[in-house]
Amino acid sequence: MLVFIDDSGDAGFKLGKGSSNFFIICAVIFDDNLEAEKTALAIKELRREIFKRDDVEFKFHKSRKKTKKIFLERIKKFKFRIRCLVVDKSILYSPELRRNKDSFYGYIIKTMLKYSNDTIFNAKIRIDGGGDRAFRRSFITYLRRELNSKEKKILLNCKMINSKSDALIQMADMIAGTIHRSYQKDKADSGIYRNIIKKHIQDEWQFQ
């Protein structure tokens, strides 16, 4: 099982002053490695079709409407599952999560992976992210401690990788952006993209 994770929105809490109202964590799950490889190849081929080069990264917030629609239409024929956690930051009152962006990010990812109704297990998890080596090590250690037990192992291994080098992390970005846009009712295209991939959405739940 391969799981690619990315987010949309930001971890800030200056609501009404620049911070996003919602924060979305999205997991794109492949139950078959070959299907993941075929999807990655299709994304790379699409990138060459659109941009005529191989060093351009698909990012939802940088893409034009036409590009978003073409991308989602291209990937929807493949077999993958989407699980996402939607955080309405206006109802989150924990001082630690509001103050510490790393704590907020780690807690939300852990929550999404832990409460999957046993649909994520023994997974190779890839998360978009950088940071220094010490941060990456402590973050992965936190996830392993929180997600694995003698009775159940959710995380087989975990890596934080640069999205520029991974087509499936870029796919997670595009899907996370798609879900986020559906909550931005002030945007004219808020309902367009989600409909393209809705059959792949296995679970989309509001953080309480």
mmCIF file of N, CA, C and O in Angstrom, residues 22-97:
data_model
loop_
_atom_site.group_PDB
_atom_site.id
_atom_site.type_symbol
_atom_site.label_atom_id
_atom_site.label_comp_id
_atom_site.label_asym_id
_atom_site.label_seq_id
_atom_site.Cartn_x
_atom_site.Cartn_y
_atom_site.Cartn_z
ATOM 1 N N PHE A 22 -9.857 27.174 6.116
ATOM 2 C CA PHE A 22 -9.821 25.712 6.170
ATOM 3 C C PHE A 22 -8.403 25.207 5.932
ATOM 4 O O PHE A 22 -7.617 25.833 5.219
ATOM 5 N N PHE A 23 -8.112 24.066 6.540
ATOM 6 C CA PHE A 23 -6.864 23.357 6.286
ATOM 7 C C PHE A 23 -7.238 21.928 5.909
ATOM 8 O O PHE A 23 -7.991 21.268 6.633
ATOM 9 N N ILE A 24 -6.716 21.465 4.779
ATOM 10 C CA ILE A 24 -7.063 20.148 4.256
ATOM 11 C C ILE A 24 -5.820 19.272 4.230
ATOM 12 O O ILE A 24 -4.784 19.674 3.693
ATOM 13 N N ILE A 25 -5.919 18.085 4.811
ATOM 14 C CA ILE A 25 -4.888 17.058 4.636
ATOM 15 C C ILE A 25 -5.497 15.953 3.791
ATOM 16 O O ILE A 25 -6.582 15.450 4.092
ATOM 17 N N CYS A 26 -4.798 15.595 2.737
ATOM 18 C CA CYS A 26 -5.337 14.635 1.779
ATOM 19 C C CYS A 26 -4.357 13.480 1.575
ATOM 20 O O CYS A 26 -3.152 13.705 1.411
ATOM 21 N N ALA A 27 -4.877 12.261 1.597
ATOM 22 C CA ALA A 27 -4.079 11.069 1.310
ATOM 23 C C ALA A 27 -4.585 10.429 0.028
ATOM 24 O O ALA A 27 -5.783 10.166 -0.112
ATOM 25 N N VAL A 28 -3.667 10.209 -0.900
ATOM 26 C CA VAL A 28 -3.964 9.467 -2.123
ATOM 27 C C VAL A 28 -3.375 8.074 -1.940
ATOM 28 O O VAL A 28 -2.165 7.926 -1.732
ATOM 29 N N ILE A 29 -4.227 7.056 -2.007
ATOM 30 C CA ILE A 29 -3.837 5.702 -1.627
ATOM 31 C C ILE A 29 -3.910 4.772 -2.828
ATOM 32 O O ILE A 29 -4.942 4.685 -3.505
ATOM 33 N N PHE A 30 -2.814 4.079 -3.059
ATOM 34 C CA PHE A 30 -2.758 3.044 -4.093
ATOM 35 C C PHE A 30 -2.608 1.691 -3.411
ATOM 36 O O PHE A 30 -1.694 1.483 -2.615
ATOM 37 N N ASP A 31 -3.489 0.771 -3.755
ATOM 38 C CA ASP A 31 -3.395 -0.582 -3.216
ATOM 39 C C ASP A 31 -2.554 -1.487 -4.101
ATOM 40 O O ASP A 31 -2.302 -2.641 -3.744
ATOM 41 N N ASP A 32 -2.131 -0.961 -5.235
ATOM 42 C CA ASP A 32 -1.336 -1.734 -6.181
ATOM 43 C C ASP A 32 -0.177 -0.873 -6.685
ATOM 44 O O ASP A 32 -0.396 0.222 -7.215
ATOM 45 N N ASN A 33 1.030 -1.381 -6.539
ATOM 46 C CA ASN A 33 2.214 -0.612 -6.927
ATOM 47 C C ASN A 33 2.250 -0.335 -8.427
ATOM 48 O O ASN A 33 2.666 0.748 -8.865
ATOM 49 N N LEU A 34 1.814 -1.301 -9.213
ATOM 50 C CA LEU A 34 1.827 -1.108 -10.662
ATOM 51 C C LEU A 34 0.879 0.006 -11.076
ATOM 52 O O LEU A 34 1.191 0.808 -11.961
ATOM 53 N N GLU A 35 -0.273 0.086 -10.418
ATOM 54 C CA GLU A 35 -1.229 1.157 -10.719
ATOM 55 C C GLU A 35 -0.621 2.521 -10.385
ATOM 56 O O GLU A 35 -0.833 3.503 -11.102
ATOM 57 N N ALA A 36 0.143 2.581 -9.296
ATOM 58 C CA ALA A 36 0.825 3.825 -8.936
ATOM 59 C C ALA A 36 1.838 4.216 -10.008
ATOM 60 O O ALA A 36 1.935 5.391 -10.391
ATOM 61 N N GLU A 37 2.587 3.240 -10.504
ATOM 62 C CA GLU A 37 3.576 3.517 -11.542
ATOM 63 C C GLU A 37 2.911 4.005 -12.828
ATOM 64 O O GLU A 37 3.395 4.942 -13.478
ATOM 65 N N LYS A 38 1.791 3.381 -13.200
ATOM 66 C CA LYS A 38 1.065 3.786 -14.411
ATOM 67 C C LYS A 38 0.521 5.211 -14.271
ATOM 68 O O LYS A 38 0.549 6.001 -15.222
ATOM 69 N N THR A 39 0.040 5.543 -13.069
ATOM 70 C CA THR A 39 -0.484 6.892 -12.833
ATOM 71 C C THR A 39 0.626 7.925 -12.899
ATOM 72 O O THR A 39 0.462 8.994 -13.507
ATOM 73 N N ALA A 40 1.763 7.606 -12.282
ATOM 74 C CA ALA A 40 2.903 8.523 -12.313
ATOM 75 C C ALA A 40 3.371 8.766 -13.741
ATOM 76 O O ALA A 40 3.685 9.902 -14.123
ATOM 77 N N LEU A 41 3.392 7.710 -14.544
ATOM 78 C CA LEU A 41 3.819 7.847 -15.938
ATOM 79 C C LEU A 41 2.841 8.734 -16.713
ATOM 80 O O LEU A 41 3.262 9.592 -17.502
ATOM 81 N N ALA A 42 1.544 8.557 -16.454
ATOM 82 C CA ALA A 42 0.547 9.386 -17.139
ATOM 83 C C ALA A 42 0.710 10.860 -16.786
ATOM 84 O O ALA A 42 0.544 11.739 -17.643
ATOM 85 N N ILE A 43 1.038 11.146 -15.535
ATOM 86 C CA ILE A 43 1.259 12.529 -15.103
ATOM 87 C C ILE A 43 2.490 13.114 -15.791
ATOM 88 O O ILE A 43 2.478 14.263 -16.258
ATOM 89 N N LYS A 44 3.554 12.321 -15.878
ATOM 90 C CA LYS A 44 4.770 12.791 -16.540
ATOM 91 C C LYS A 44 4.523 13.056 -18.024
ATOM 92 O O LYS A 44 5.035 14.027 -18.590
ATOM 93 N N GLU A 45 3.756 12.170 -18.652
ATOM 94 C CA GLU A 45 3.433 12.367 -20.069
ATOM 95 C C GLU A 45 2.579 13.618 -20.256
ATOM 96 O O GLU A 45 2.783 14.378 -21.221
ATOM 97 N N LEU A 46 1.630 13.845 -19.347
ATOM 98 C CA LEU A 46 0.793 15.041 -19.430
ATOM 99 C C LEU A 46 1.626 16.306 -19.250
ATOM 100 O O LEU A 46 1.414 17.305 -19.951
ATOM 101 N N ARG A 47 2.570 16.250 -18.332
ATOM 102 C CA ARG A 47 3.443 17.404 -18.118
ATOM 103 C C ARG A 47 4.195 17.756 -19.394
ATOM 104 O O ARG A 47 4.316 18.928 -19.753
ATOM 105 N N ARG A 48 4.680 16.750 -20.083
ATOM 106 C CA ARG A 48 5.410 17.013 -21.327
ATOM 107 C C ARG A 48 4.477 17.544 -22.413
ATOM 108 O O ARG A 48 4.854 18.410 -23.211
ATOM 109 N N GLU A 49 3.249 17.034 -22.441
ATOM 110 C CA GLU A 49 2.261 17.521 -23.417
ATOM 111 C C GLU A 49 1.962 19.005 -23.204
ATOM 112 O O GLU A 49 1.895 19.783 -24.158
ATOM 113 N N ILE A 50 1.762 19.376 -21.938
ATOM 114 C CA ILE A 50 1.334 20.746 -21.636
ATOM 115 C C ILE A 50 2.501 21.725 -21.665
ATOM 116 O O ILE A 50 2.411 22.801 -22.273
ATOM 117 N N PHE A 51 3.603 21.342 -21.011
ATOM 118 C CA PHE A 51 4.698 22.296 -20.801
ATOM 119 C C PHE A 51 5.890 22.092 -21.733
ATOM 120 O O PHE A 51 6.790 22.935 -21.758
ATOM 121 N N LYS A 52 5.910 20.954 -22.450
ATOM 122 C CA LYS A 52 7.006 20.640 -23.374
ATOM 123 C C LYS A 52 8.349 20.508 -22.662
ATOM 124 O O LYS A 52 9.403 20.664 -23.268
ATOM 125 N N ARG A 53 8.297 20.181 -21.387
ATOM 126 C CA ARG A 53 9.530 20.022 -20.604
ATOM 127 C C ARG A 53 9.216 19.153 -19.380
ATOM 128 O O ARG A 53 8.061 18.935 -19.048
ATOM 129 N N ASP A 54 10.281 18.681 -18.721
ATOM 130 C CA ASP A 54 10.107 17.718 -17.633
ATOM 131 C C ASP A 54 10.353 18.296 -16.242
ATOM 132 O O ASP A 54 10.200 17.585 -15.247
ATOM 133 N N ASP A 55 10.725 19.556 -16.161
ATOM 134 C CA ASP A 55 11.109 20.118 -14.868
ATOM 135 C C ASP A 55 10.047 21.056 -14.287
ATOM 136 O O ASP A 55 10.327 21.840 -13.391
ATOM 137 N N VAL A 56 8.815 20.970 -14.796
ATOM 138 C CA VAL A 56 7.722 21.798 -14.287
ATOM 139 C C VAL A 56 6.899 20.969 -13.303
ATOM 140 O O VAL A 56 6.608 19.799 -13.549
ATOM 141 N N GLU A 57 6.516 21.598 -12.212
ATOM 142 C CA GLU A 57 5.765 20.908 -11.165
ATOM 143 C C GLU A 57 4.287 21.279 -11.245
ATOM 144 O O GLU A 57 3.930 22.454 -11.348
ATOM 145 N N PHE A 58 3.424 20.267 -11.182
ATOM 146 C CA PHE A 58 1.991 20.526 -11.092
ATOM 147 C C PHE A 58 1.662 20.983 -9.673
ATOM 148 O O PHE A 58 1.916 20.268 -8.700
ATOM 149 N N LYS A 59 1.105 22.182 -9.561
ATOM 150 C CA LYS A 59 0.648 22.692 -8.268
ATOM 151 C C LYS A 59 -0.718 23.339 -8.481
ATOM 152 O O LYS A 59 -0.883 24.148 -9.395
ATOM 153 N N PHE A 60 -1.661 22.995 -7.608
ATOM 154 C CA PHE A 60 -3.026 23.470 -7.809
ATOM 155 C C PHE A 60 -3.089 24.988 -7.843
ATOM 156 O O PHE A 60 -3.701 25.570 -8.737
ATOM 157 N N HIS A 61 -2.464 25.646 -6.873
ATOM 158 C CA HIS A 61 -2.634 27.097 -6.774
ATOM 159 C C HIS A 61 -1.891 27.864 -7.858
ATOM 160 O O HIS A 61 -2.143 29.053 -8.054
ATOM 161 N N LYS A 62 -1.011 27.178 -8.588
ATOM 162 C CA LYS A 62 -0.288 27.837 -9.675
ATOM 163 C C LYS A 62 -0.857 27.482 -11.046
ATOM 164 O O LYS A 62 -0.427 28.048 -12.059
ATOM 165 N N SER A 63 -1.800 26.553 -11.078
ATOM 166 C CA SER A 63 -2.314 26.060 -12.350
ATOM 167 C C SER A 63 -3.524 26.857 -12.825
ATOM 168 O O SER A 63 -4.336 27.311 -12.019
ATOM 169 N N ARG A 64 -3.648 26.973 -14.114
ATOM 170 C CA ARG A 64 -4.822 27.595 -14.702
ATOM 171 C C ARG A 64 -6.005 26.633 -14.648
ATOM 172 O O ARG A 64 -5.833 25.420 -14.496
ATOM 173 N N LYS A 65 -7.184 27.179 -14.764
ATOM 174 C CA LYS A 65 -8.407 26.372 -14.693
ATOM 175 C C LYS A 65 -8.370 25.216 -15.688
ATOM 176 O O LYS A 65 -8.716 24.075 -15.351
ATOM 177 N N LYS A 66 -7.955 25.486 -16.901
ATOM 178 C CA LYS A 66 -7.905 24.453 -17.936
ATOM 179 C C LYS A 66 -6.947 23.340 -17.549
ATOM 180 O O LYS A 66 -7.255 22.148 -17.730
ATOM 181 N N THR A 67 -5.795 23.703 -17.005
ATOM 182 C CA THR A 67 -4.799 22.707 -16.608
ATOM 183 C C THR A 67 -5.324 21.826 -15.480
ATOM 184 O O THR A 67 -5.125 20.603 -15.482
ATOM 185 N N LYS A 68 -5.993 22.429 -14.504
ATOM 186 C CA LYS A 68 -6.566 21.655 -13.404
ATOM 187 C C LYS A 68 -7.542 20.612 -13.920
ATOM 188 O O LYS A 68 -7.523 19.445 -13.513
ATOM 189 N N LYS A 69 -8.414 21.023 -14.821
ATOM 190 C CA LYS A 69 -9.434 20.107 -15.347
ATOM 191 C C LYS A 69 -8.794 18.991 -16.167
ATOM 192 O O LYS A 69 -9.173 17.814 -16.033
ATOM 193 N N ILE A 70 -7.826 19.323 -16.999
ATOM 194 C CA ILE A 70 -7.159 18.308 -17.810
ATOM 195 C C ILE A 70 -6.432 17.302 -16.915
ATOM 196 O O ILE A 70 -6.490 16.088 -17.146
ATOM 197 N N PHE A 71 -5.756 17.813 -15.891
ATOM 198 C CA PHE A 71 -5.017 16.931 -14.977
ATOM 199 C C PHE A 71 -5.968 15.940 -14.305
ATOM 200 O O PHE A 71 -5.714 14.729 -14.280
ATOM 201 N N LEU A 72 -7.054 16.429 -13.741
ATOM 202 C CA LEU A 72 -7.991 15.572 -13.022
ATOM 203 C C LEU A 72 -8.673 14.576 -13.956
ATOM 204 O O LEU A 72 -8.898 13.419 -13.577
ATOM 205 N N GLU A 73 -8.990 15.018 -15.158
ATOM 206 C CA GLU A 73 -9.588 14.115 -16.134
ATOM 207 C C GLU A 73 -8.601 13.005 -16.513
ATOM 208 O O GLU A 73 -8.996 11.856 -16.735
ATOM 209 N N ARG A 74 -7.312 13.329 -16.578
ATOM 210 C CA ARG A 74 -6.302 12.352 -16.975
ATOM 211 C C ARG A 74 -6.109 11.279 -15.899
ATOM 212 O O ARG A 74 -5.919 10.105 -16.221
ATOM 213 N N ILE A 75 -6.140 11.661 -14.630
ATOM 214 C CA ILE A 75 -5.848 10.684 -13.578
ATOM 215 C C ILE A 75 -7.067 9.880 -13.134
ATOM 216 O O ILE A 75 -6.921 8.821 -12.519
ATOM 217 N N LYS A 76 -8.264 10.343 -13.439
ATOM 218 C CA LYS A 76 -9.449 9.723 -12.848
ATOM 219 C C LYS A 76 -9.693 8.292 -13.330
ATOM 220 O O LYS A 76 -10.421 7.534 -12.691
ATOM 221 N N LYS A 77 -9.074 7.886 -14.423
ATOM 222 C CA LYS A 77 -9.283 6.533 -14.941
ATOM 223 C C LYS A 77 -8.484 5.486 -14.171
ATOM 224 O O LYS A 77 -8.739 4.280 -14.327
ATOM 225 N N PHE A 78 -7.550 5.931 -13.334
ATOM 226 C CA PHE A 78 -6.716 4.983 -12.593
ATOM 227 C C PHE A 78 -7.375 4.592 -11.269
ATOM 228 O O PHE A 78 -8.321 5.232 -10.811
ATOM 229 N N LYS A 79 -6.866 3.514 -10.673
ATOM 230 C CA LYS A 79 -7.447 2.991 -9.443
ATOM 231 C C LYS A 79 -6.681 3.546 -8.233
ATOM 232 O O LYS A 79 -5.533 3.192 -7.999
ATOM 233 N N PHE A 80 -7.322 4.427 -7.496
ATOM 234 C CA PHE A 80 -6.759 4.983 -6.271
ATOM 235 C C PHE A 80 -7.905 5.432 -5.379
ATOM 236 O O PHE A 80 -9.040 5.591 -5.829
ATOM 237 N N ARG A 81 -7.590 5.616 -4.111
ATOM 238 C CA ARG A 81 -8.578 6.065 -3.134
ATOM 239 C C ARG A 81 -8.129 7.400 -2.550
ATOM 240 O O ARG A 81 -6.927 7.653 -2.429
ATOM 241 N N ILE A 82 -9.099 8.211 -2.180
ATOM 242 C CA ILE A 82 -8.811 9.497 -1.553
ATOM 243 C C ILE A 82 -9.440 9.521 -0.163
ATOM 244 O O ILE A 82 -10.620 9.216 -0.008
ATOM 245 N N ARG A 83 -8.646 9.859 0.824
ATOM 246 C CA ARG A 83 -9.163 10.107 2.169
ATOM 247 C C ARG A 83 -8.655 11.479 2.601
ATOM 248 O O ARG A 83 -7.472 11.792 2.413
ATOM 249 N N CYS A 84 -9.519 12.295 3.162
ATOM 250 C CA CYS A 84 -9.071 13.623 3.556
ATOM 251 C C CYS A 84 -9.749 14.071 4.845
ATOM 252 O O CYS A 84 -10.876 13.665 5.152
ATOM 253 N N LEU A 85 -9.032 14.878 5.570
ATOM 254 C CA LEU A 85 -9.514 15.473 6.807
ATOM 255 C C LEU A 85 -9.614 16.975 6.585
ATOM 256 O O LEU A 85 -8.652 17.621 6.158
ATOM 257 N N VAL A 86 -10.789 17.520 6.862
ATOM 258 C CA VAL A 86 -11.069 18.939 6.637
ATOM 259 C C VAL A 86 -11.135 19.637 7.989
ATOM 260 O O VAL A 86 -11.950 19.275 8.842
ATOM 261 N N VAL A 87 -10.274 20.618 8.183
ATOM 262 C CA VAL A 87 -10.219 21.334 9.452
ATOM 263 C C VAL A 87 -10.765 22.748 9.262
ATOM 264 O O VAL A 87 -10.188 23.559 8.528
ATOM 265 N N ASP A 88 -11.888 23.017 9.920
ATOM 266 C CA ASP A 88 -12.412 24.381 10.007
ATOM 267 C C ASP A 88 -11.707 25.030 11.195
ATOM 268 O O ASP A 88 -12.015 24.751 12.352
ATOM 269 N N LYS A 89 -10.737 25.889 10.904
ATOM 270 C CA LYS A 89 -9.874 26.403 11.973
ATOM 271 C C LYS A 89 -10.609 27.293 12.964
ATOM 272 O O LYS A 89 -10.131 27.508 14.078
ATOM 273 N N SER A 90 -11.785 27.764 12.589
ATOM 274 C CA SER A 90 -12.539 28.632 13.501
ATOM 275 C C SER A 90 -13.066 27.875 14.719
ATOM 276 O O SER A 90 -13.433 28.495 15.720
ATOM 277 N N ILE A 91 -13.120 26.538 14.655
ATOM 278 C CA ILE A 91 -13.642 25.765 15.792
ATOM 279 C C ILE A 91 -12.532 25.021 16.528
ATOM 280 O O ILE A 91 -12.810 24.182 17.391
ATOM 281 N N LEU A 92 -11.275 25.306 16.181
ATOM 282 C CA LEU A 92 -10.143 24.654 16.835
ATOM 283 C C LEU A 92 -9.596 25.579 17.917
ATOM 284 O O LEU A 92 -9.121 26.673 17.614
ATOM 285 N N TYR A 93 -9.685 25.135 19.171
ATOM 286 C CA TYR A 93 -9.349 26.025 20.287
ATOM 287 C C TYR A 93 -8.102 25.614 21.063
ATOM 288 O O TYR A 93 -7.712 26.308 22.004
ATOM 289 N N SER A 94 -7.482 24.504 20.720
ATOM 290 C CA SER A 94 -6.291 24.059 21.446
ATOM 291 C C SER A 94 -5.177 25.100 21.349
ATOM 292 O O SER A 94 -4.716 25.432 20.251
ATOM 293 N N PRO A 95 -4.708 25.637 22.469
ATOM 294 C CA PRO A 95 -3.629 26.640 22.435
ATOM 295 C C PRO A 95 -2.360 26.124 21.770
ATOM 296 O O PRO A 95 -1.707 26.849 21.020
ATOM 297 N N GLU A 96 -2.013 24.870 22.038
ATOM 298 C CA GLU A 96 -0.795 24.301 21.463
ATOM 299 C C GLU A 96 -0.902 24.194 19.951
ATOM 300 O O GLU A 96 0.030 24.559 19.225
ATOM 301 N N LEU A 97 -2.025 23.706 19.445
ATOM 302 C CA LEU A 97 -2.185 23.547 17.999
ATOM 303 C C LEU A 97 -2.287 24.899 17.295
ATOM 304 O O LEU A 97 -1.840 25.043 16.157
#
